[in-house]
Short mmCIF file of C-alpha atoms in Angstrom, two decimals:
data_model
loop_
_atom_site.label_atom_id
_atom_site.label_comp_id
_atom_site.label_asym_id
_atom_site.label_seq_id
_atom_site.Cartn_x
_atom_site.Cartn_y
_atom_site.Cartn_z
CA UNK A 113 0.14 -0.11 0.04
CA UNK A 114 1.16 3.41 -0.55
CA UNK A 115 3.12 5.61 2.30
CA UNK A 116 0.75 7.47 4.14
CA UNK A 117 3.46 9.37 5.72
CA UNK A 118 4.90 10.56 2.58
CA UNK A 119 1.40 11.76 1.44
CA UNK A 120 0.64 13.63 4.71
CA UNK A 121 4.11 15.33 4.53
CA UNK A 122 3.60 16.30 0.69
CA UNK A 123 0.10 18.03 1.29
CA UNK A 124 1.34 19.74 4.58
CA UNK A 125 4.58 21.16 2.21
CA UNK A 126 2.02 22.22 -0.47
CA UNK A 127 -0.01 24.02 2.12
CA UNK A 128 2.85 25.22 4.46
CA UNK A 129 1.19 23.93 7.51
CA UNK A 130 0.83 21.28 9.80
CA UNK A 131 -2.05 22.70 11.12
CA UNK A 132 -5.80 21.47 9.75
CA UNK A 133 -5.80 21.87 5.81
CA UNK A 134 -9.71 22.33 4.46
CA UNK A 135 -10.88 20.58 1.27
CA UNK A 136 -11.50 23.82 -0.21
CA UNK A 137 -11.93 27.06 1.42
CA UNK A 138 -12.81 30.45 -0.16
CA UNK A 139 -10.19 33.33 -0.75
CA UNK A 140 -11.17 37.04 -0.66
CA UNK A 141 -8.10 38.79 -1.77
CA UNK A 142 -9.44 41.36 -3.86
CA UNK A 143 -12.04 44.12 -3.88
CA UNK A 144 -14.59 42.20 -1.33
CA UNK A 145 -15.08 44.66 1.32
CA UNK A 146 -14.99 47.48 -0.92
CA UNK A 147 -17.91 46.56 -3.19
CA UNK A 148 -19.65 45.06 -0.26
CA UNK A 149 -19.53 48.66 1.27
CA UNK A 150 -20.78 50.33 -1.89
CA UNK A 151 -23.80 47.99 -2.15
CA UNK A 152 -24.54 48.89 2.02
CA UNK A 153 -24.11 52.35 1.08
CA UNK A 154 -26.25 52.21 -1.81
CA UNK A 155 -28.94 50.58 0.58
CA UNK A 156 -29.72 48.41 -2.20
CA UNK A 157 -28.80 45.05 -0.75
CA UNK A 158 -31.94 42.86 -2.18
CA UNK A 159 -32.35 41.43 -5.51
CA UNK A 160 -32.12 45.09 -7.09
CA UNK A 161 -28.88 46.86 -7.59
CA UNK A 162 -26.15 47.66 -9.75
CA UNK A 163 -23.73 44.84 -8.83
CA UNK A 164 -26.49 41.91 -9.89
CA UNK A 165 -26.71 43.35 -13.38
CA UNK A 166 -23.13 43.90 -13.27
CA UNK A 167 -22.30 40.35 -12.82
CA UNK A 168 -24.63 39.01 -14.74
CA UNK A 169 -23.12 40.90 -17.61
CA UNK A 170 -19.63 40.24 -16.76
CA UNK A 171 -20.26 36.26 -16.00
CA UNK A 172 -22.11 35.99 -19.51
CA UNK A 173 -19.16 37.51 -21.05
CA UNK A 174 -16.79 35.18 -19.58
CA UNK A 175 -18.42 32.04 -20.29
CA UNK A 176 -19.48 33.06 -23.98
CA UNK A 177 -22.80 33.04 -23.46
CA UNK A 178 -25.74 35.61 -24.67
CA UNK A 179 -27.52 36.00 -21.25
CA UNK A 180 -27.05 35.39 -17.77
CA UNK A 181 -29.58 35.40 -14.88
CA UNK A 182 -28.30 35.11 -11.25
CA UNK A 183 -29.80 33.14 -8.69
CA UNK A 184 -29.83 32.58 -4.73
CA UNK A 185 -27.89 29.18 -5.25
CA UNK A 186 -26.96 26.71 -7.81
CA UNK A 187 -29.95 24.32 -7.21
CA UNK A 188 -32.31 27.03 -7.52
CA UNK A 189 -30.59 27.67 -10.87
CA UNK A 190 -31.17 24.01 -12.23
CA UNK A 191 -34.63 24.05 -11.12
CA UNK A 192 -35.66 27.10 -12.78
CA UNK A 193 -33.54 26.01 -15.87
CA UNK A 194 -35.80 22.77 -16.03
CA UNK A 195 -38.82 25.06 -15.27
CA UNK A 196 -38.38 27.30 -18.55
CA UNK A 197 -37.17 24.06 -20.25
CA UNK A 198 -40.89 22.95 -20.13
CA UNK A 199 -40.26 19.92 -17.56
CA UNK A 200 -43.41 18.98 -16.08
CA UNK A 201 -44.86 16.58 -13.49
CA UNK A 202 -45.43 14.20 -16.23
CA UNK A 203 -41.86 14.01 -17.54
CA UNK A 204 -38.55 12.31 -16.91
CA UNK A 205 -35.13 13.57 -17.26
CA UNK A 206 -32.13 11.58 -17.85
CA UNK A 207 -28.96 12.31 -15.51
CA UNK A 208 -26.15 10.59 -14.08
CA UNK A 209 -26.09 8.67 -10.73
CA UNK A 210 -22.51 9.92 -9.93
CA UNK A 211 -23.56 13.51 -9.04
CA UNK A 212 -24.40 15.73 -5.83
CA UNK A 213 -27.75 15.22 -4.57
CA UNK A 214 -29.05 18.76 -6.04
CA UNK A 215 -29.38 17.47 -9.75
CA UNK A 216 -32.02 14.81 -9.01
CA UNK A 217 -33.77 17.04 -6.33
CA UNK A 218 -34.39 19.98 -8.76
CA UNK A 219 -35.61 17.31 -11.30
CA UNK A 220 -38.05 16.10 -8.47
CA UNK A 221 -39.23 19.77 -7.66
CA UNK A 222 -40.56 20.05 -11.03
CA UNK A 223 -42.57 16.91 -10.13
CA UNK A 224 -40.40 14.80 -13.13
CA UNK A 225 -38.86 11.71 -12.48
CA UNK A 226 -34.76 11.12 -13.02
CA UNK A 227 -33.19 8.26 -14.96
CA UNK A 228 -29.91 7.47 -14.01
CA UNK A 229 -27.38 6.31 -16.65
CA UNK A 230 -23.47 5.62 -16.18
CA UNK A 231 -20.39 7.81 -16.67
CA UNK A 232 -17.19 7.43 -18.28
CA UNK A 233 -14.42 6.53 -16.08
CA UNK A 234 -11.88 8.92 -17.69
CA UNK A 235 -14.19 11.90 -17.44
CA UNK A 236 -16.61 10.96 -14.39
CA UNK A 237 -19.39 12.65 -16.13
CA UNK A 238 -22.50 11.40 -18.34
CA UNK A 239 -21.35 8.83 -20.84
CA UNK A 240 -22.24 9.42 -24.51
CA UNK A 241 -22.18 5.65 -25.19
CA UNK A 242 -24.53 5.08 -21.98
CA UNK A 243 -26.84 7.71 -23.22
CA UNK A 244 -26.83 6.28 -27.04
CA UNK A 245 -27.41 2.89 -25.74
CA UNK A 246 -30.20 3.78 -23.72
CA UNK A 247 -31.77 5.74 -26.50
CA UNK A 248 -31.72 3.43 -28.90
CA UNK A 249 -32.97 0.14 -26.63
CA UNK A 250 -35.19 2.03 -24.05
CA UNK A 251 -37.01 4.55 -26.01
CA UNK A 252 -39.29 5.59 -28.92
CA UNK A 253 -39.67 8.41 -31.14
CA UNK A 254 -43.59 9.33 -31.53
CA UNK A 255 -44.43 12.68 -33.70
CA UNK A 256 -40.75 14.12 -32.82
CA UNK A 257 -41.20 13.39 -29.28
CA UNK A 258 -38.90 10.84 -27.16
CA UNK A 259 -40.76 8.35 -24.79
CA UNK A 260 -39.26 6.01 -22.38
CA UNK A 261 -40.86 2.30 -23.83
CA UNK A 262 -41.21 1.12 -20.19
CA UNK A 263 -43.13 3.98 -18.49
CA UNK A 264 -44.56 5.93 -21.70
CA UNK A 265 -43.42 9.14 -20.42
CA UNK A 266 -41.81 11.94 -22.25
CA UNK A 267 -38.07 12.43 -21.85
CA UNK A 268 -38.20 15.98 -21.84
CA UNK A 269 -34.23 17.15 -20.52
CA UNK A 270 -30.99 15.64 -20.16
CA UNK A 271 -28.77 16.88 -17.33
CA UNK A 272 -24.87 16.06 -17.47
CA UNK A 273 -22.65 17.23 -14.81
CA UNK A 274 -18.96 18.20 -15.14
CA UNK A 275 -17.84 16.37 -12.31
CA UNK A 276 -15.19 17.81 -10.05
CA UNK A 277 -14.64 20.40 -13.13
CA UNK A 278 -13.32 17.76 -15.59
CA UNK A 279 -15.66 18.30 -18.61
CA UNK A 280 -17.42 15.43 -20.34
CA UNK A 281 -17.74 14.74 -23.67
CA UNK A 282 -20.50 17.07 -24.06
CA UNK A 283 -20.65 17.51 -27.85
CA UNK A 284 -21.25 14.11 -28.43
CA UNK A 285 -24.03 14.22 -25.69
CA UNK A 286 -25.37 17.60 -27.22
CA UNK A 287 -25.71 15.78 -30.89
CA UNK A 288 -27.69 12.72 -29.21
CA UNK A 289 -30.05 14.96 -27.53
CA UNK A 290 -30.60 17.20 -30.74
CA UNK A 291 -31.47 13.96 -32.53
CA UNK A 292 -33.88 12.84 -30.19
CA UNK A 293 -35.32 16.14 -29.43
CA UNK A 294 -34.35 16.16 -25.94
CA UNK A 295 -33.64 19.58 -24.21
CA UNK A 296 -30.07 19.67 -22.87
CA UNK A 297 -29.29 21.60 -19.56
CA UNK A 298 -25.47 21.40 -18.40
CA UNK A 299 -25.19 21.10 -14.57
CA UNK A 300 -21.85 23.29 -14.54
CA UNK A 301 -21.92 23.99 -11.15
CA UNK A 302 -18.32 22.76 -10.64
CA UNK A 303 -16.84 23.48 -13.76
CA UNK A 304 -16.66 27.59 -13.94
CA UNK A 305 -13.00 28.08 -15.97
CA UNK A 306 -13.23 24.39 -17.58
CA UNK A 307 -13.32 24.31 -21.15
CA UNK A 308 -14.03 21.47 -23.74
CA UNK A 309 -12.62 21.78 -27.22
CA UNK A 310 -11.97 25.77 -26.40
CA UNK A 311 -15.76 26.13 -25.69
CA UNK A 312 -16.78 26.68 -22.12
CA UNK A 313 -18.72 24.23 -20.01
CA UNK A 314 -22.62 25.19 -19.74
CA UNK A 315 -22.60 26.87 -23.23
CA UNK A 316 -23.23 23.69 -25.17
CA UNK A 317 -27.04 23.06 -24.28
CA UNK A 318 -30.02 25.42 -24.57
CA UNK A 319 -29.15 26.20 -20.83
CA UNK A 320 -26.26 25.91 -18.41
CA UNK A 321 -26.26 26.36 -14.67
CA UNK A 322 -23.14 27.17 -12.28
CA UNK A 323 -22.91 27.48 -8.34
CA UNK A 324 -21.32 29.71 -6.22
CA UNK A 325 -21.62 27.88 -2.94
CA UNK A 326 -18.79 28.46 -0.19
CA UNK A 327 -16.68 25.56 -1.39
CA UNK A 328 -16.61 26.67 -5.12
CA UNK A 329 -13.68 28.50 -7.00
CA UNK A 330 -15.56 31.77 -6.65
CA UNK A 331 -18.31 32.25 -4.08
CA UNK A 332 -20.87 34.52 -2.60
CA UNK A 333 -21.61 32.10 0.30
CA UNK A 334 -24.24 30.78 -1.75
CA UNK A 335 -25.58 31.85 -5.22
CA UNK A 336 -26.13 30.42 -8.78
CA UNK A 337 -26.58 31.38 -12.34
CA UNK A 338 -28.33 30.19 -15.42
CA UNK A 339 -26.70 31.31 -18.64
CA UNK A 340 -28.47 30.85 -22.25
CA UNK A 341 -28.29 32.23 -25.80
CA UNK A 342 -32.13 32.45 -25.94
CA UNK A 343 -33.49 35.84 -25.33
CA UNK A 344 -36.84 34.57 -24.89
CA UNK A 345 -35.66 31.85 -22.16
CA UNK A 346 -33.84 34.80 -20.48
CA UNK A 347 -36.39 36.98 -20.27
CA UNK A 348 -38.56 34.08 -18.82
CA UNK A 349 -35.88 33.18 -16.41
CA UNK A 350 -35.85 36.67 -14.79
CA UNK A 351 -39.57 37.05 -14.68
CA UNK A 352 -40.00 33.80 -13.00
CA UNK A 353 -36.90 34.31 -10.54
CA UNK A 354 -38.52 37.37 -9.53
CA UNK A 355 -42.33 36.22 -8.35
CA UNK A 356 -43.29 36.78 -11.86
CA UNK A 357 -44.41 40.35 -11.09
CA UNK A 358 -45.49 42.20 -14.13
CA UNK A 359 -42.96 45.43 -14.24
CA UNK A 360 -44.67 48.52 -12.54
CA UNK A 361 -43.69 51.39 -10.43
CA UNK A 362 -46.04 50.72 -7.66
CA UNK A 363 -48.67 47.87 -8.74
CA UNK A 364 -48.25 44.46 -7.30
CA UNK A 365 -49.30 42.07 -10.46
CA UNK A 366 -48.21 38.85 -11.00
CA UNK A 367 -49.38 36.62 -14.01
CA UNK A 368 -48.19 33.25 -12.94
CA UNK A 369 -46.60 31.44 -10.09
CA UNK A 370 -43.16 32.21 -9.92
CA UNK A 371 -40.09 31.98 -7.40
CA UNK A 372 -38.11 34.05 -5.20
CA UNK A 373 -34.73 33.34 -6.20
CA UNK A 374 -32.99 36.42 -7.47
CA UNK A 375 -29.58 36.79 -6.22
CA UNK A 376 -29.31 39.47 -3.80
CA UNK A 377 -27.14 42.40 -4.72
CA UNK A 378 -25.03 41.94 -1.48
CA UNK A 379 -24.03 38.41 -3.15
CA UNK A 380 -23.69 39.87 -6.39
CA UNK A 381 -21.22 42.18 -5.03
CA UNK A 382 -18.99 39.71 -3.85
CA UNK A 383 -19.07 37.92 -6.87
CA UNK A 384 -18.05 40.88 -8.98
CA UNK A 385 -14.72 41.30 -7.04
CA UNK A 386 -14.24 37.36 -7.02
CA UNK A 387 -14.50 36.97 -10.83
CA UNK A 388 -11.46 39.90 -10.86
CA UNK A 389 -9.41 37.14 -9.42
CA UNK A 390 -10.66 34.13 -11.01
CA UNK A 391 -7.69 33.92 -13.42
CA UNK A 392 -5.46 34.02 -10.81
CA UNK A 393 -7.25 31.33 -8.67
CA UNK A 394 -7.26 29.04 -11.74
CA UNK A 395 -3.70 29.42 -12.43
CA UNK A 396 -2.99 28.63 -8.79
CA UNK A 397 -5.09 25.37 -9.31
CA UNK A 398 -3.58 24.14 -11.91
CA UNK A 399 -0.34 24.75 -10.53
CA UNK A 400 -1.54 22.83 -7.56
CA UNK A 401 -2.79 19.98 -9.96
CA UNK A 402 0.47 19.61 -11.68
CA UNK A 403 2.28 19.24 -8.54
CA UNK A 404 0.06 16.33 -7.20
CA UNK A 405 0.32 14.71 -10.67
CA UNK A 406 3.99 14.74 -10.54
CA UNK A 407 3.94 13.25 -6.94
CA UNK A 408 1.72 10.63 -7.48
CA UNK A 409 3.77 9.27 -10.42
CA UNK A 410 5.69 7.16 -8.11
CA UNK A 411 2.82 5.45 -6.78
CA UNK A 412 1.72 2.18 -8.29
CA UNK A 413 -1.40 1.71 -6.56
CA UNK A 414 -2.76 5.73 -6.89
CA UNK A 415 -4.15 7.32 -9.82
CA UNK A 416 -4.21 10.89 -10.20
CA UNK A 417 -7.22 11.92 -11.99
CA UNK A 418 -6.08 14.27 -15.12
CA UNK A 419 -8.30 16.54 -17.50
CA UNK A 420 -9.85 14.42 -20.28
CA UNK A 421 -8.90 14.74 -23.84
CA UNK A 422 -9.58 17.91 -25.77
CA UNK A 423 -10.49 19.65 -22.24
CA UNK A 424 -8.92 22.38 -20.23
CA UNK A 425 -10.03 21.61 -16.36
CA UNK A 426 -10.40 24.07 -13.73
CA UNK A 427 -9.53 21.39 -11.36
CA UNK A 428 -11.85 22.33 -8.78
CA UNK A 429 -11.24 19.11 -6.61
CA UNK A 430 -8.42 17.50 -7.27
CA UNK A 431 -9.32 13.60 -7.13
CA UNK A 432 -7.43 10.42 -6.97
CA UNK A 433 -8.36 6.53 -7.58
CA UNK A 434 -7.41 4.07 -4.76
CA UNK A 435 -7.89 0.57 -4.22
CA UNK A 436 -8.15 0.90 0.15
CA UNK A 437 -10.36 4.01 -0.25
CA UNK A 438 -11.51 3.98 3.33
CA UNK A 439 -8.31 3.49 4.87
CA UNK A 440 -6.89 6.37 3.07
CA UNK A 441 -9.49 8.62 4.16
CA UNK A 442 -9.48 7.55 7.72
CA UNK A 443 -5.40 8.04 7.78
CA UNK A 444 -5.75 11.75 6.25
CA UNK A 445 -8.87 12.98 7.92
CA UNK A 446 -7.10 11.75 11.46
CA UNK A 447 -4.03 13.96 10.70
CA UNK A 448 -5.84 16.91 10.06
CA UNK A 449 -6.31 16.60 6.01
CA UNK A 450 -9.58 17.30 4.98
CA UNK A 451 -10.49 14.55 2.41
CA UNK A 452 -13.77 12.84 1.35
CA UNK A 453 -15.21 10.07 -0.88
CA UNK A 454 -17.18 10.76 -3.91
CA UNK A 455 -20.95 10.91 -3.46
CA UNK A 456 -22.93 7.85 -2.53
CA UNK A 457 -24.65 6.92 -6.17
CA UNK A 458 -27.77 8.67 -6.08
CA UNK A 459 -29.53 5.42 -7.34
CA UNK A 460 -28.85 3.62 -4.29
CA UNK A 461 -30.25 6.69 -2.00
CA UNK A 462 -33.53 5.38 -0.69
CA UNK A 463 -35.21 8.39 -2.12
CA UNK A 464 -34.71 7.48 -5.73
CA UNK A 465 -34.01 4.03 -5.40
CA UNK A 466 -37.57 3.01 -7.55
CA UNK A 467 -35.74 5.35 -10.51
CA UNK A 468 -34.59 3.68 -13.65
CA UNK A 469 -30.90 3.05 -14.26
CA UNK A 470 -28.87 0.92 -16.70
CA UNK A 471 -26.28 -0.90 -14.10
CA UNK A 472 -23.97 1.78 -13.67
CA UNK A 473 -21.12 -0.43 -13.54
CA UNK A 474 -18.33 2.50 -14.25
CA UNK A 475 -19.87 4.67 -11.35
CA UNK A 476 -20.10 1.69 -9.15
CA UNK A 477 -16.28 1.28 -9.88
CA UNK A 478 -15.60 4.89 -9.01
CA UNK A 479 -17.61 5.33 -6.11
CA UNK A 480 -15.57 2.54 -4.48
CA UNK A 481 -12.35 4.46 -5.34
CA UNK A 482 -12.28 8.11 -5.58
CA UNK A 483 -10.87 10.37 -2.72
CA UNK A 484 -10.66 14.23 -3.13
CA UNK A 485 -7.86 15.63 -1.67
CA UNK A 486 -7.28 19.63 -0.76
CA UNK A 487 -7.83 21.61 -3.55
CA UNK A 488 -7.95 25.36 -2.46
CA UNK A 489 -6.29 28.10 -3.73
CA UNK A 490 -3.05 28.76 -1.94
CA UNK A 491 -2.39 32.59 -2.82
#
């Protein structure tokens, strides 16, 4: 088995401390306090204010989308994306079992039911081959609509995730979704700063979703955003996330059931400042990944997961594959080095165990081996 002492010493050297090392803590190194004070002085601290508009504009420009609509968190962003995509309680949505619970939860909020398909070992994201096999054998097209042969429900959307910031083979998935008239919504919660074939994640589908939770590369404590190139969808996103209030200087008219999902100006002020340091954060994280990659080359029983072919990853959470996963997790955490396993497969959770899946052989292999190790920016 690997030399645990060497791993502990190496990580402590990387972070220049023998004290507790977090998995991924936030860094506030720029104009965060300045912008927060500006926001407070303006008295516009809720969902109306210049920082919300500024963040949406700057974020859309960074990822290469026409529109961005900021929300209170990534889960609400995914939920509202599904809503505007037309997903209803009579539908099903394809996603992956190797993911955070927010993905199927957001699907469930619409009343739809998730279908869990396998991932690729190399990307840890939804496998185009698994998707193709499922669509060929388990679905039928009727008048241009894709239906599940088993349940006779419409498959309305597909939500792949870019796991730990590593892009999946999203272009192949997009082609399959287009062929079967399935709306593609990218769960890019973990992949800000990641590119596939020189195109930013989140921009391959009809809609893309990002998260700014406290453990993300940039954060406002919470926060999320939906990106799209569709002007009609963008306007509807903004309308529904502001309680579907019809614009008027003083009247309160609401024309449909909406959601109180708009990001507060305070959070947006933090994110505008964080965006200013994003490139330096990404550079530091890639340097950290390089250090890990070189270190683990000398271990026969540890594989450092590198960015997939044709991809540039943000290395949000560095991840290694090791046979004696639980033993390593115990040693690292007992020595003050925060590490964690990958999520329990969603299809094994009691709340989702009745959902259809395709066997998930790669997902189960990865679940038994993956370990996230400290990945925070060291600047």
